[in-house]
Short mmCIF file of C-alpha atoms and ligand atoms in Angstrom, two decimals:
data_model
loop_
_atom_site.label_atom_id
_atom_site.label_comp_id
_atom_site.label_asym_id
_atom_site.label_seq_id
_atom_site.Cartn_x
_atom_site.Cartn_y
_atom_site.Cartn_z
CA MET A 82 22.18 5.76 -58.86
CA GLU A 83 22.65 3.64 -56.27
CA THR A 84 19.83 2.39 -54.70
CA PRO A 85 19.68 4.71 -51.01
CA THR A 86 20.45 2.59 -47.86
CA THR A 87 16.65 0.47 -46.64
CA PHE A 88 16.20 2.26 -43.36
CA ASN A 89 15.56 -1.35 -41.86
CA GLN A 90 17.61 -1.40 -38.76
CA SER A 91 16.19 -4.41 -36.78
CA LEU A 92 18.78 -6.53 -35.12
CA GLN A 93 15.64 -9.70 -35.88
CA GLY A 94 17.59 -12.35 -36.72
CA LYS A 95 20.92 -10.45 -37.17
CA ARG A 96 24.04 -12.98 -36.06
CA VAL A 97 26.06 -11.10 -33.64
CA ILE A 98 29.19 -12.20 -32.54
CA ILE A 99 30.72 -10.59 -28.94
CA LEU A 100 34.70 -11.39 -28.03
CA GLY A 101 34.19 -10.69 -24.38
CA GLY A 102 30.65 -11.61 -24.01
CA SER A 103 30.69 -13.73 -20.72
CA SER A 104 30.78 -10.25 -18.51
CA GLY A 105 30.63 -6.35 -18.37
CA LEU A 106 30.08 -4.29 -21.25
CA GLY A 107 29.76 -7.64 -23.30
CA LEU A 108 27.47 -9.22 -21.86
CA ALA A 109 24.92 -6.09 -21.18
CA THR A 110 25.18 -6.34 -25.30
CA ALA A 111 24.82 -9.64 -26.11
CA LYS A 112 21.60 -8.86 -23.52
CA ALA A 113 20.31 -5.88 -25.12
CA ALA A 114 20.50 -7.52 -28.75
CA GLY A 115 19.28 -10.26 -27.70
CA ALA A 116 15.83 -8.79 -26.38
CA GLU A 117 15.84 -7.49 -29.79
CA GLY A 118 15.54 -10.85 -31.55
CA ALA A 119 19.27 -11.38 -32.62
CA ASN A 120 21.02 -14.57 -32.67
CA VAL A 121 23.86 -13.94 -30.13
CA VAL A 122 26.78 -15.83 -29.89
CA ILE A 123 29.25 -14.90 -26.85
CA VAL A 124 32.97 -15.72 -26.81
CA SER A 125 35.22 -15.32 -23.38
CA GLY A 126 38.30 -17.54 -22.11
CA ASN A 127 36.21 -18.82 -19.03
CA GLN A 128 33.80 -21.81 -19.97
CA GLN A 129 32.34 -21.45 -16.45
CA ARG A 130 31.69 -17.37 -16.55
CA ILE A 131 30.08 -18.31 -20.37
CA ASP A 132 27.31 -20.99 -18.86
CA ASN A 133 26.52 -18.29 -16.28
CA ALA A 134 26.13 -15.85 -19.06
CA LEU A 135 24.41 -18.55 -21.62
CA ALA A 136 21.73 -18.57 -18.28
CA GLU A 137 20.58 -15.20 -18.58
CA LEU A 138 20.52 -15.03 -22.49
CA PRO A 139 17.99 -15.80 -24.88
CA ALA A 140 17.31 -20.05 -25.58
CA GLY A 141 19.13 -20.58 -28.95
CA SER A 142 22.23 -18.28 -27.94
CA ALA A 143 25.75 -20.31 -28.22
CA GLY A 144 29.10 -19.56 -26.37
CA PHE A 145 32.31 -20.21 -26.87
CA SER A 146 35.60 -20.32 -24.83
CA VAL A 147 38.57 -19.31 -26.75
CA ASP A 148 41.47 -17.30 -25.01
CA LEU A 149 41.74 -14.14 -27.70
CA SER A 150 44.88 -13.40 -26.28
CA LYS A 151 46.27 -16.22 -28.97
CA GLU A 152 46.08 -15.40 -32.89
CA GLU A 153 46.21 -19.21 -33.68
CA ASN A 154 42.99 -19.70 -31.11
CA ILE A 155 41.00 -16.47 -32.74
CA LYS A 156 41.84 -17.80 -36.48
CA THR A 157 40.37 -21.16 -35.45
CA PHE A 158 37.34 -19.70 -33.89
CA PHE A 159 36.16 -17.52 -37.22
CA GLU A 160 36.94 -20.75 -39.63
CA HIS A 161 34.00 -22.19 -37.86
CA ALA A 162 31.60 -19.69 -36.93
CA GLY A 163 30.50 -19.15 -40.42
CA ASN A 164 28.65 -16.17 -41.79
CA PHE A 165 27.59 -13.13 -39.35
CA ASP A 166 26.04 -9.33 -39.37
CA HIS A 167 28.03 -7.87 -36.28
CA LEU A 168 31.49 -7.99 -34.21
CA VAL A 169 31.87 -6.74 -31.11
CA TYR A 170 34.96 -6.77 -28.85
CA THR A 171 34.94 -6.45 -25.54
CA ALA A 172 37.85 -8.57 -24.11
CA GLY A 173 40.01 -6.74 -21.56
CA GLU A 174 41.72 -8.06 -18.17
CA ASN A 175 41.49 -6.11 -15.31
CA LEU A 176 43.79 -3.20 -15.18
CA THR A 177 47.19 -3.10 -13.87
CA LEU A 178 48.01 0.63 -13.74
CA ASN A 179 51.82 1.99 -12.78
CA THR A 180 53.58 5.60 -13.19
CA LEU A 181 56.31 4.73 -15.77
CA ASP A 182 59.28 4.49 -13.60
CA GLN A 183 57.66 1.10 -12.15
CA THR A 184 56.76 0.31 -15.07
CA ASN A 185 58.23 -3.70 -16.55
CA ILE A 186 58.20 -3.01 -19.80
CA ASP A 187 58.27 -6.54 -20.79
CA GLU A 188 54.92 -6.72 -18.98
CA ALA A 189 53.43 -3.47 -20.58
CA ARG A 190 53.70 -5.14 -24.49
CA THR A 191 51.88 -8.02 -22.89
CA PHE A 192 49.17 -5.25 -21.91
CA PHE A 193 48.77 -4.85 -25.31
CA ASN A 194 47.73 -8.72 -26.36
CA LEU A 195 44.41 -8.81 -25.68
CA ARG A 196 42.67 -5.50 -25.97
CA TYR A 197 44.67 -4.20 -28.90
CA TRP A 198 46.05 -7.23 -30.55
CA GLY A 199 43.15 -9.77 -29.54
CA ALA A 200 40.87 -6.75 -31.77
CA LEU A 201 43.34 -6.57 -34.34
CA THR A 202 43.33 -10.18 -34.61
CA ALA A 203 39.65 -10.74 -34.58
CA VAL A 204 38.99 -7.96 -37.37
CA LYS A 205 41.57 -9.96 -39.19
CA TYR A 206 39.85 -13.26 -39.20
CA GLY A 207 36.56 -11.76 -39.04
CA ALA A 208 35.51 -8.89 -41.55
CA PRO A 209 35.68 -11.74 -44.31
CA HIS A 210 33.04 -13.26 -42.98
CA ILE A 211 30.49 -10.34 -42.05
CA ASN A 212 27.00 -10.24 -44.10
CA ALA A 213 26.62 -7.38 -46.20
CA GLY A 214 25.25 -4.42 -44.25
CA GLY A 215 27.78 -5.26 -41.21
CA SER A 216 29.67 -3.93 -38.82
CA ILE A 217 32.62 -4.10 -36.52
CA SER A 218 32.61 -2.46 -33.25
CA LEU A 219 35.67 -2.46 -30.56
CA THR A 220 35.88 -0.74 -27.51
CA SER A 221 38.31 1.82 -26.20
CA GLY A 222 38.14 4.03 -23.21
CA THR A 223 38.36 8.10 -22.10
CA ALA A 224 41.55 7.04 -21.23
CA SER A 225 43.00 7.73 -24.81
CA ALA A 226 42.16 11.55 -23.49
CA ARG A 227 42.27 11.71 -20.26
CA PRO A 228 44.62 9.86 -18.50
CA GLY A 229 45.18 10.18 -15.19
CA SER A 230 48.92 9.42 -13.38
CA GLY A 231 49.60 5.78 -14.33
CA TRP A 232 48.08 5.15 -16.92
CA SER A 233 50.13 5.25 -19.73
CA ILE A 234 49.89 1.70 -21.14
CA ALA A 235 45.91 1.73 -20.67
CA SER A 236 45.81 5.79 -22.40
CA SER A 237 48.24 4.11 -25.18
CA ILE A 238 46.10 0.81 -26.20
CA CYS A 239 43.11 3.40 -25.96
CA GLY A 240 44.96 5.85 -28.33
CA ALA A 241 46.55 3.21 -30.93
CA MET A 242 42.64 1.69 -31.14
CA GLU A 243 41.32 4.92 -32.21
CA GLY A 244 43.61 5.12 -34.93
CA PHE A 245 42.85 1.65 -35.44
CA VAL A 246 39.22 2.44 -35.93
CA ARG A 247 39.52 5.03 -38.69
CA ALA A 248 42.22 2.71 -40.59
CA MET A 249 39.64 -0.05 -40.54
CA ALA A 250 36.54 2.09 -41.68
CA VAL A 251 39.06 3.29 -44.85
CA GLU A 252 40.50 -0.31 -45.45
CA LEU A 253 37.24 -2.30 -44.95
CA ALA A 254 34.46 -0.17 -46.37
CA PRO A 255 31.51 -0.42 -46.73
CA ILE A 256 31.74 -2.42 -43.69
CA ARG A 257 31.00 0.15 -40.64
CA VAL A 258 34.12 0.10 -38.02
CA ASN A 259 33.05 1.84 -34.90
CA ALA A 260 34.02 1.95 -31.34
CA VAL A 261 33.00 2.97 -27.97
CA VAL A 262 34.85 4.66 -25.92
CA PRO A 263 33.53 4.78 -22.29
CA GLY A 264 34.02 6.45 -18.67
CA VAL A 265 34.34 4.64 -16.08
CA ILE A 266 31.21 2.16 -15.92
CA LYS A 267 30.69 -0.55 -13.02
CA THR A 268 31.96 -3.50 -14.30
CA ASN A 269 34.11 -6.93 -13.22
CA LEU A 270 37.12 -4.42 -14.66
CA TRP A 271 37.43 -2.74 -11.38
CA GLY A 272 37.00 -6.33 -9.06
CA SER A 273 41.06 -6.72 -8.49
CA MET A 274 40.43 -3.24 -6.11
CA SER A 275 39.61 -3.73 -2.68
CA GLU A 276 35.58 -2.76 -2.15
CA ALA A 277 36.37 -0.10 -0.07
CA ASP A 278 38.88 1.46 -2.91
CA ARG A 279 36.27 0.52 -5.37
CA GLU A 280 33.42 2.51 -3.51
CA GLY A 281 35.45 5.41 -3.41
CA LEU A 282 37.04 5.69 -6.78
CA TYR A 283 32.98 5.32 -8.29
CA LYS A 284 32.14 7.73 -5.50
CA SER A 285 34.86 10.16 -6.75
CA GLN A 286 33.99 9.72 -9.99
CA ALA A 287 30.22 10.30 -9.40
CA ASP A 288 30.89 13.75 -8.27
CA ALA A 289 33.07 15.20 -10.85
CA LEU A 290 31.09 13.88 -13.61
CA LEU A 291 28.54 16.45 -15.51
CA LEU A 292 26.38 13.41 -15.16
CA LYS A 293 26.72 13.11 -11.24
CA ARG A 294 26.71 9.05 -11.70
CA VAL A 295 29.49 6.48 -13.02
CA GLY A 296 28.23 4.04 -15.86
CA GLU A 297 26.06 0.66 -15.97
CA ALA A 298 27.08 -1.60 -18.66
CA GLU A 299 23.39 -1.43 -19.85
CA ASP A 300 24.77 2.13 -21.04
CA ILE A 301 26.88 1.31 -22.85
CA ALA A 302 25.53 -1.62 -24.75
CA PHE A 303 22.79 0.78 -25.54
CA ALA A 304 25.90 2.46 -27.64
CA PHE A 305 27.04 -0.78 -29.01
CA LEU A 306 23.02 -1.54 -30.44
CA TYR A 307 23.87 1.76 -31.59
CA LEU A 308 26.60 1.38 -33.78
CA MET A 309 25.37 -1.72 -35.56
CA LYS A 310 22.02 -0.72 -36.04
CA GLN A 311 23.14 2.87 -38.07
CA GLN A 312 23.96 2.73 -41.20
CA PHE A 313 26.00 5.91 -42.11
CA GLY A 314 28.15 6.66 -39.91
CA THR A 315 31.74 5.09 -39.69
CA GLY A 316 35.18 5.10 -38.50
CA GLN A 317 33.94 6.98 -35.17
CA ASN A 318 35.19 6.49 -31.78
CA MET A 319 32.13 7.69 -29.53
CA VAL A 320 32.24 8.35 -25.97
CA ILE A 321 29.50 7.56 -23.48
CA ASP A 322 31.17 8.78 -20.07
CA GLY A 323 28.98 10.72 -18.16
CA GLY A 324 30.54 14.23 -19.47
CA ALA A 325 33.73 12.96 -18.12
CA VAL A 326 36.37 14.49 -20.39
CA LEU A 327 34.80 18.04 -20.03
CA VAL A 328 35.76 17.98 -16.60
N1 NAP B 187 34.48 -0.87 -17.22
C1 NAP B 187 34.97 0.39 -17.65
O1 NAP B 187 34.96 1.42 -16.47
C2 NAP B 187 35.88 0.36 -18.95
C3 NAP B 187 36.24 1.75 -18.81
C4 NAP B 187 36.64 2.00 -20.35
C5 NAP B 187 37.08 0.84 -21.31
N2 NAP B 187 36.41 -0.58 -20.87
C6 NAP B 187 37.34 -1.87 -21.73
O2 NAP B 187 36.32 -2.33 -21.89
C7 NAP B 187 36.32 -3.73 -22.07
C8 NAP B 187 35.38 -4.45 -21.14
O3 NAP B 187 35.45 -4.47 -20.02
P1 NAP B 187 34.59 -4.67 -18.90
O4 NAP B 187 34.30 -3.91 -18.23
O5 NAP B 187 33.05 -5.62 -19.49
O6 NAP B 187 35.48 -5.75 -18.52
P2 NAP B 187 34.98 -6.98 -17.76
O7 NAP B 187 33.70 -7.20 -17.04
O8 NAP B 187 35.99 -7.88 -16.87
O9 NAP B 187 34.89 -8.48 -19.24
C9 NAP B 187 35.71 -8.41 -19.71
C10 NAP B 187 36.06 -9.69 -20.26
O10 NAP B 187 36.79 -9.94 -21.22
C11 NAP B 187 36.87 -11.63 -21.58
N3 NAP B 187 38.54 -12.25 -20.86
C12 NAP B 187 39.45 -11.73 -20.46
N4 NAP B 187 40.38 -12.38 -20.46
C13 NAP B 187 40.23 -12.95 -22.06
C14 NAP B 187 40.67 -13.92 -22.68
N5 NAP B 187 42.56 -14.22 -22.27
N6 NAP B 187 40.27 -14.34 -24.03
C15 NAP B 187 39.54 -14.40 -24.15
N7 NAP B 187 38.34 -13.36 -23.46
C16 NAP B 187 38.82 -12.70 -21.87
C17 NAP B 187 36.47 -11.90 -19.86
O11 NAP B 187 36.05 -12.63 -20.14
P3 NAP B 187 36.36 -14.24 -18.88
O12 NAP B 187 36.91 -13.58 -17.71
O13 NAP B 187 35.30 -15.46 -19.08
O14 NAP B 187 37.37 -14.85 -19.85
C18 NAP B 187 34.93 -10.79 -19.72
O15 NAP B 187 34.41 -11.23 -20.49
C19 NAP B 187 37.98 -3.31 -21.89
O16 NAP B 187 39.06 -3.37 -22.53
C20 NAP B 187 38.39 -2.53 -21.11
O17 NAP B 187 39.40 -1.38 -20.71
C21 NAP B 187 35.94 -0.29 -19.71
#
């Protein structure tokens, strides 16, 4: 009989690549993994933000500027990245929300480029370099289950992502493939709103949530760390939302 899995779940010495690691959920995950002794590699599209992020990460962390909306760039990155243990994908631009009657279809298609096709492409070119026992963790959002008006495209991307996670768990096993499904979390994602609108959104969300606060990036980093370290869950979309899908 196959030897049971060892329960050494430490990230010490593990190599963790975080695409979207220069800010928000990705940076918080990079910090949390680095604090547990992982060798962290962050990737985003902006060298200045990578440099700022690296200043907050342990010495020995690395960062690369790659526009993840282009297949060729992702392919080239993984050709040179070497083997690693865990892939995390959190890259995404600021949200653009519109009711369907106001939606330009060609623009709407482009919203899938980074969040969905970027993640799929990263899995395609990254998975062959993942060491035994490794994992892939992607990002969805509670908009899949609880969209508001104007969320047709964002909700569609999240729904597609959650199906993709299940399909990849089957196809790439024994690599574990999961996603975190965050509710509203305070990050740069909401940076295109005015400060007053943003604070209004956070307050109205917090009032409505079971846990009476919106999330912090660290709440989600904790979930990504769990998905890397646990060794028996795959194909799961783990909701961390303060209870948003229940209210
Ligand atoms: N925050 C929330 O409330 C929330 C809730 C549900 C789901 N999500 C999802 O979680 C993901 C991460 O969001 P976040 O809150 O962490 O946002 P964020 O702080 O804005 O981080 C987004 C990351 O994506 C990178 N990025 C943007 N365009 C890129 C490109 N073309 N190539 C490479 N990297 C690029 C950014 O880096 P550079 O700017 O340096 O390129 C940054 O590292 C998104 O998909 C978002 O939809 C967030």
